[in-house]
GROMACS .gro file of C-alpha atoms in nm:
model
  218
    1UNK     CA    1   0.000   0.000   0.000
    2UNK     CA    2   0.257   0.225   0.056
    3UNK     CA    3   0.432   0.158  -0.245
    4UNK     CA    4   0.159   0.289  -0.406
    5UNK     CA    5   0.128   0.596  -0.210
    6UNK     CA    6   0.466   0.726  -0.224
    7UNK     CA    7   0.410   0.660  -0.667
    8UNK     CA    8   0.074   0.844  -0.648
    9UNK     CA    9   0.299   1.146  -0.454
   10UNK     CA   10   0.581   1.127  -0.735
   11UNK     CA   11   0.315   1.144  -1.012
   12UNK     CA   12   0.163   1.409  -0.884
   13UNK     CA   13   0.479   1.614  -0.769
   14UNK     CA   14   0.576   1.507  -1.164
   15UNK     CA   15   0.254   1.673  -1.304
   16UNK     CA   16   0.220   1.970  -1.093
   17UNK     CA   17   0.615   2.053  -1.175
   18UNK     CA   18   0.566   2.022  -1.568
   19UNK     CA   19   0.225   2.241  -1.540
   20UNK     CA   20   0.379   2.513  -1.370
   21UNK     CA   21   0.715   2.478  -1.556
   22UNK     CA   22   0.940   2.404  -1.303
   23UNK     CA   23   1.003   2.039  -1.368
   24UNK     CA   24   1.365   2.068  -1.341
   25UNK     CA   25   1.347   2.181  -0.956
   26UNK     CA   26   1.132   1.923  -0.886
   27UNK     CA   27   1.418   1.698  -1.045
   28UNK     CA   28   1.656   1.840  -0.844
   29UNK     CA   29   1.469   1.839  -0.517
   30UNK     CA   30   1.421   1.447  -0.562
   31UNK     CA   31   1.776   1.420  -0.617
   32UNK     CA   32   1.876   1.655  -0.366
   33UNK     CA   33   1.661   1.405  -0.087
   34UNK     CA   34   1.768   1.067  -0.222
   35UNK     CA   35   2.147   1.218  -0.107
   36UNK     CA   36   1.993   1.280   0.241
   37UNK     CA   37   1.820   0.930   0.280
   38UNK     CA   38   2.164   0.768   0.207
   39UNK     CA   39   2.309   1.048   0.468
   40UNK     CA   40   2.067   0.928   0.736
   41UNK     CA   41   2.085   0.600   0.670
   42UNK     CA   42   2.460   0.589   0.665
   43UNK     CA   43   2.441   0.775   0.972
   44UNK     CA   44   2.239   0.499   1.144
   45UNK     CA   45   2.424   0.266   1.060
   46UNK     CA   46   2.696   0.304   1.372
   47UNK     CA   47   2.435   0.411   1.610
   48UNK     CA   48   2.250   0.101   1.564
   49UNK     CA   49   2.527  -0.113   1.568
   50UNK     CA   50   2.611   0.033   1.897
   51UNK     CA   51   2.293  -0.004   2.035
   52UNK     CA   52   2.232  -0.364   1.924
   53UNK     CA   53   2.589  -0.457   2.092
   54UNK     CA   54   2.477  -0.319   2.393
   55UNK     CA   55   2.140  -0.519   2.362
   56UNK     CA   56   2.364  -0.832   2.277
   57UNK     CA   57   2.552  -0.753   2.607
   58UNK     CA   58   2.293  -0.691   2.841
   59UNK     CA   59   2.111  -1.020   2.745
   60UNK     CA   60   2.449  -1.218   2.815
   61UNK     CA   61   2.487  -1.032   3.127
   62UNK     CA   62   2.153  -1.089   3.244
   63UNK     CA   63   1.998  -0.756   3.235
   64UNK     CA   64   1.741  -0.775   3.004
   65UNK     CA   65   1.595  -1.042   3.265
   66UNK     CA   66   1.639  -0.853   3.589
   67UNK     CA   67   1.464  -0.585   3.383
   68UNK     CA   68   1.194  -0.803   3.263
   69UNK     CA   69   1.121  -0.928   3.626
   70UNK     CA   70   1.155  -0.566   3.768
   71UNK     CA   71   0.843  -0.481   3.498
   72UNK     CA   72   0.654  -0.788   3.540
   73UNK     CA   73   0.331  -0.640   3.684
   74UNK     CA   74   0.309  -0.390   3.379
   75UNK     CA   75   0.427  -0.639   3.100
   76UNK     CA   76   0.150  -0.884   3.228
   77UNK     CA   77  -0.148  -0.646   3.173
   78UNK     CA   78   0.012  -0.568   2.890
   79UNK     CA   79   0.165  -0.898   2.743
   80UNK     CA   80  -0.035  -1.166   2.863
   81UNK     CA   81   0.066  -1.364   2.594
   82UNK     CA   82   0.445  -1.292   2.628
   83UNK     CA   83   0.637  -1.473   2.914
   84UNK     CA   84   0.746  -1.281   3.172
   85UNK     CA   85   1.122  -1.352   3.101
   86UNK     CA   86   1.086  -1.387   2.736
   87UNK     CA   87   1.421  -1.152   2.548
   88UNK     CA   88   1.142  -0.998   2.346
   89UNK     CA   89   1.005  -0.832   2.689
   90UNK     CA   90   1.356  -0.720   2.797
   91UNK     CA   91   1.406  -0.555   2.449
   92UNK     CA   92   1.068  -0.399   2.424
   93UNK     CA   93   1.119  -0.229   2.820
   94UNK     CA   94   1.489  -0.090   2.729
   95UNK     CA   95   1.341  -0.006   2.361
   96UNK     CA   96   1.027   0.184   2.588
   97UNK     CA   97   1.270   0.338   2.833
   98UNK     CA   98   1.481   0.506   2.575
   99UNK     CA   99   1.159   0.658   2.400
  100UNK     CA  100   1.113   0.789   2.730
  101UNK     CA  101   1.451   0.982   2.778
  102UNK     CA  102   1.377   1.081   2.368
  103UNK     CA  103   1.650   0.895   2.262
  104UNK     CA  104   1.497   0.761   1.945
  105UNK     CA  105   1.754   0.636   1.765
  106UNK     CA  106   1.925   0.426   2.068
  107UNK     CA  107   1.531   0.312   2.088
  108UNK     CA  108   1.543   0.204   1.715
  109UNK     CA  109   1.768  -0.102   1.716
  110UNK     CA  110   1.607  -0.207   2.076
  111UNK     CA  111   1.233  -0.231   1.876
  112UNK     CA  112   1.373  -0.402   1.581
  113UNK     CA  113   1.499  -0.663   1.869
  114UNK     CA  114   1.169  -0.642   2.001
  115UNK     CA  115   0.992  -0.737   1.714
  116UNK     CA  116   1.215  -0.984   1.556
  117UNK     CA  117   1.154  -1.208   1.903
  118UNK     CA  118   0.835  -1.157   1.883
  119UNK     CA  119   0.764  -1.283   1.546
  120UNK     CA  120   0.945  -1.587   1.700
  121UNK     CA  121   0.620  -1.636   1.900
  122UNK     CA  122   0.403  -1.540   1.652
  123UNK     CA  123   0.190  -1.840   1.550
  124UNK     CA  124   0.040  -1.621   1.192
  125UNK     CA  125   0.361  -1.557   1.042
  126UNK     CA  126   0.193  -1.278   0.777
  127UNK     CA  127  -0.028  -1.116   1.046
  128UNK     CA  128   0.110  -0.919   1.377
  129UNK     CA  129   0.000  -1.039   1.703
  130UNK     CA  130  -0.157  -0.880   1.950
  131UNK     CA  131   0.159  -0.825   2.136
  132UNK     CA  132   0.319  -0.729   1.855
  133UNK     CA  133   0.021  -0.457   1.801
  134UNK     CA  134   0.053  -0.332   2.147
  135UNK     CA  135   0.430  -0.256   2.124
  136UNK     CA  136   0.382  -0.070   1.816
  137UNK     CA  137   0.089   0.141   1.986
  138UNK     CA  138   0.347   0.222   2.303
  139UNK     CA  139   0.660   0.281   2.031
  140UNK     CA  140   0.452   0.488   1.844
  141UNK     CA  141   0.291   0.691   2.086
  142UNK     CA  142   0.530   0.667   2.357
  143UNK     CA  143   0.573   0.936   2.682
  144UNK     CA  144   0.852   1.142   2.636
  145UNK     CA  145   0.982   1.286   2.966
  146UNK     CA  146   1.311   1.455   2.792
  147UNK     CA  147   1.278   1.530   2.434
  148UNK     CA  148   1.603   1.557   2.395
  149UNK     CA  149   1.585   1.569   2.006
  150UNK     CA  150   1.362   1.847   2.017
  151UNK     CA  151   1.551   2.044   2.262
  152UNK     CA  152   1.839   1.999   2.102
  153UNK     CA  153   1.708   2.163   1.788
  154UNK     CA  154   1.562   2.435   1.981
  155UNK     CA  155   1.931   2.516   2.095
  156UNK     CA  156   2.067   2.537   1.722
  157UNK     CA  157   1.832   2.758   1.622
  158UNK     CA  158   1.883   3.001   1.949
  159UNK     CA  159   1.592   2.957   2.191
  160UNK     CA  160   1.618   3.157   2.454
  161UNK     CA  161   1.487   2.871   2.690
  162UNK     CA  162   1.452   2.569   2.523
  163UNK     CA  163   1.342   2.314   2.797
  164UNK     CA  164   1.024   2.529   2.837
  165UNK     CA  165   0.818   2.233   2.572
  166UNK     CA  166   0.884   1.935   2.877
  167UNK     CA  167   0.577   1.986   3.012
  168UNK     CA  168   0.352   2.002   2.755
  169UNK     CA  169   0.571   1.724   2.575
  170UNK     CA  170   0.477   1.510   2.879
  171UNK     CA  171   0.134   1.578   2.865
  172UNK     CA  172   0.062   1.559   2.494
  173UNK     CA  173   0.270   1.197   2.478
  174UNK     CA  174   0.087   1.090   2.794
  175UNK     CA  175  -0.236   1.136   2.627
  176UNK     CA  176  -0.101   0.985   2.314
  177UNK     CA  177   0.004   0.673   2.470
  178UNK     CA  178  -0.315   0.629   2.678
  179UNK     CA  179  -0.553   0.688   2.360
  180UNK     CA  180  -0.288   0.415   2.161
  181UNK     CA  181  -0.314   0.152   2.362
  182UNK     CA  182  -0.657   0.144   2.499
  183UNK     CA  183  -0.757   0.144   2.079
  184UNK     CA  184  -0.527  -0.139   2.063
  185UNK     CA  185  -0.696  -0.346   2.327
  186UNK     CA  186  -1.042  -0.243   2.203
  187UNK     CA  187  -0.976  -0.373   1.844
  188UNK     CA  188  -0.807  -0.692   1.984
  189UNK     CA  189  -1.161  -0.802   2.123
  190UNK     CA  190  -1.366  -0.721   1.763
  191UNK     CA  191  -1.456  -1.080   1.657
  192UNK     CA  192  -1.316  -0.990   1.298
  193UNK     CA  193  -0.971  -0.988   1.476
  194UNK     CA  194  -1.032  -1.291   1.704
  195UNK     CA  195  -1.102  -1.453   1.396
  196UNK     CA  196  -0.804  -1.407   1.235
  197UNK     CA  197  -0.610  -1.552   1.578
  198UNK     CA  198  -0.788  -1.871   1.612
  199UNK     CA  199  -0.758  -1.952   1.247
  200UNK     CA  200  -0.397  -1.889   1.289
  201UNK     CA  201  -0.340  -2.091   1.606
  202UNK     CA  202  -0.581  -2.411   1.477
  203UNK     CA  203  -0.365  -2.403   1.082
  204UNK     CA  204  -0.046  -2.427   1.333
  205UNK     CA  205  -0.184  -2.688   1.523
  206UNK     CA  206  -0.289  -2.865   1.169
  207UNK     CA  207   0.074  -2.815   1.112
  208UNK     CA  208   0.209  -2.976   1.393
  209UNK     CA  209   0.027  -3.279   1.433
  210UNK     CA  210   0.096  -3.346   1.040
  211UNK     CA  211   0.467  -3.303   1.119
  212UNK     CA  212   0.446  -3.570   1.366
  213UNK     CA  213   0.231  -3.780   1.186
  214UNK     CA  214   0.435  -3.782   0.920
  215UNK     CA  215   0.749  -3.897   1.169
  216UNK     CA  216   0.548  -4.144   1.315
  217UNK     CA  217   0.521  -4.300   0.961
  218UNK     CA  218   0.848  -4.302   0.875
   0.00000   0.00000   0.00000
């Protein structure tokens, strides 16, 4: 689907440039942002890797299950389905934790963690889980206690007092992540949805016992 978007956008951007005669800065403009995207991604590249070593360490060490114990009266409201010392919930907290300082790009590699273990559990390979559904609504509309990003971009371009947005930051992502959720845990009980989750679970079960079947055969 959004393949098609982002062609419907160039067409468009295409059309209105050659209508108004400017279809070379439109040229230039989409060359002009294809250099950025390689910047960015480029620049990711070592951030992530950092990250994701850390991640790597903190599971070997431990952490990420003295942190998934610490959080286990949250992550079972939230995660029934998810064992309480599961990597995926250790990845998802630190992933949470840095969207709450407003690091988002040490949060990055820790949700790509989050939902590569998850998918591990997931029993519909080509549909996301409810789990999977509820740490995109908290990634997405996280609380932001510092946002360090934006602050940081209010001191480049000279505010005289650029911590003054924390509160209203707090608020506004507080609200967010309240409204995200609870919609997540609404739609999870719409029998079009619950649907969906027992077909998945009784074709995996059909799965299994024809895999044993078959090795009781041969």
């Amino acid at each position: 689907m959004l393949n098609y978007i982002w062609f419907g956008l160039m067409i468009i951007a295409l059309i209105v440039g050659a209508v108004n005669g400017r279809i070379e800065e439109v040229t230039q403009a989409a060359f002009k942002s294809a250099g950025t995207a390689v910047e960015i991604a480029i620049g990711l590249i070592g951030i992530m890797a950092l990250w994701l070593g850390i991640m790597n360490i903190a599971e070997k060490a431990g952490l990420v299950k003295m942190l998934a114990r610490a959080i286990k009266p949250i992550s079972k409201r939230l995660f029934p389905e998810i064992p309480p010392e599961h990597p995926a919930m250790g990845a998802m907290m630190l992933n949470i934790a840095a969207n709450w300082l407003g690091l988002s790009n040490a949060a990055t590699p820790f949700g790509l963690k989050a939902m590569e273990e998850l998918q591990k559990l997931n029993e519909t390979k080509d549909t996301a889980s409810n789990a999977m559904a509820t740490f995109l609504a908290l990634n997405t509309g996280s609380i932001t206690l510092i946002p360090a990003t934006i602050i940081g971009v209010r001191v480049t371009l000279g505010s005289t007092n650029p911590a003054e947005i924390i509160g209203t930051t707090i608020f506004a992502s507080l609200c967010a992540c309240i409204i995200a959720v609870t919609a997540t845990k609404l739609l999870q009980r719409l029998p079009v949805f619950k649907m969906k989750a027992e077909t998945g679970k009784s074709s995996s079960i059909q799965k299994a016992s024809k895999n044993s079947s078959q090795q009781e055969e041969k």
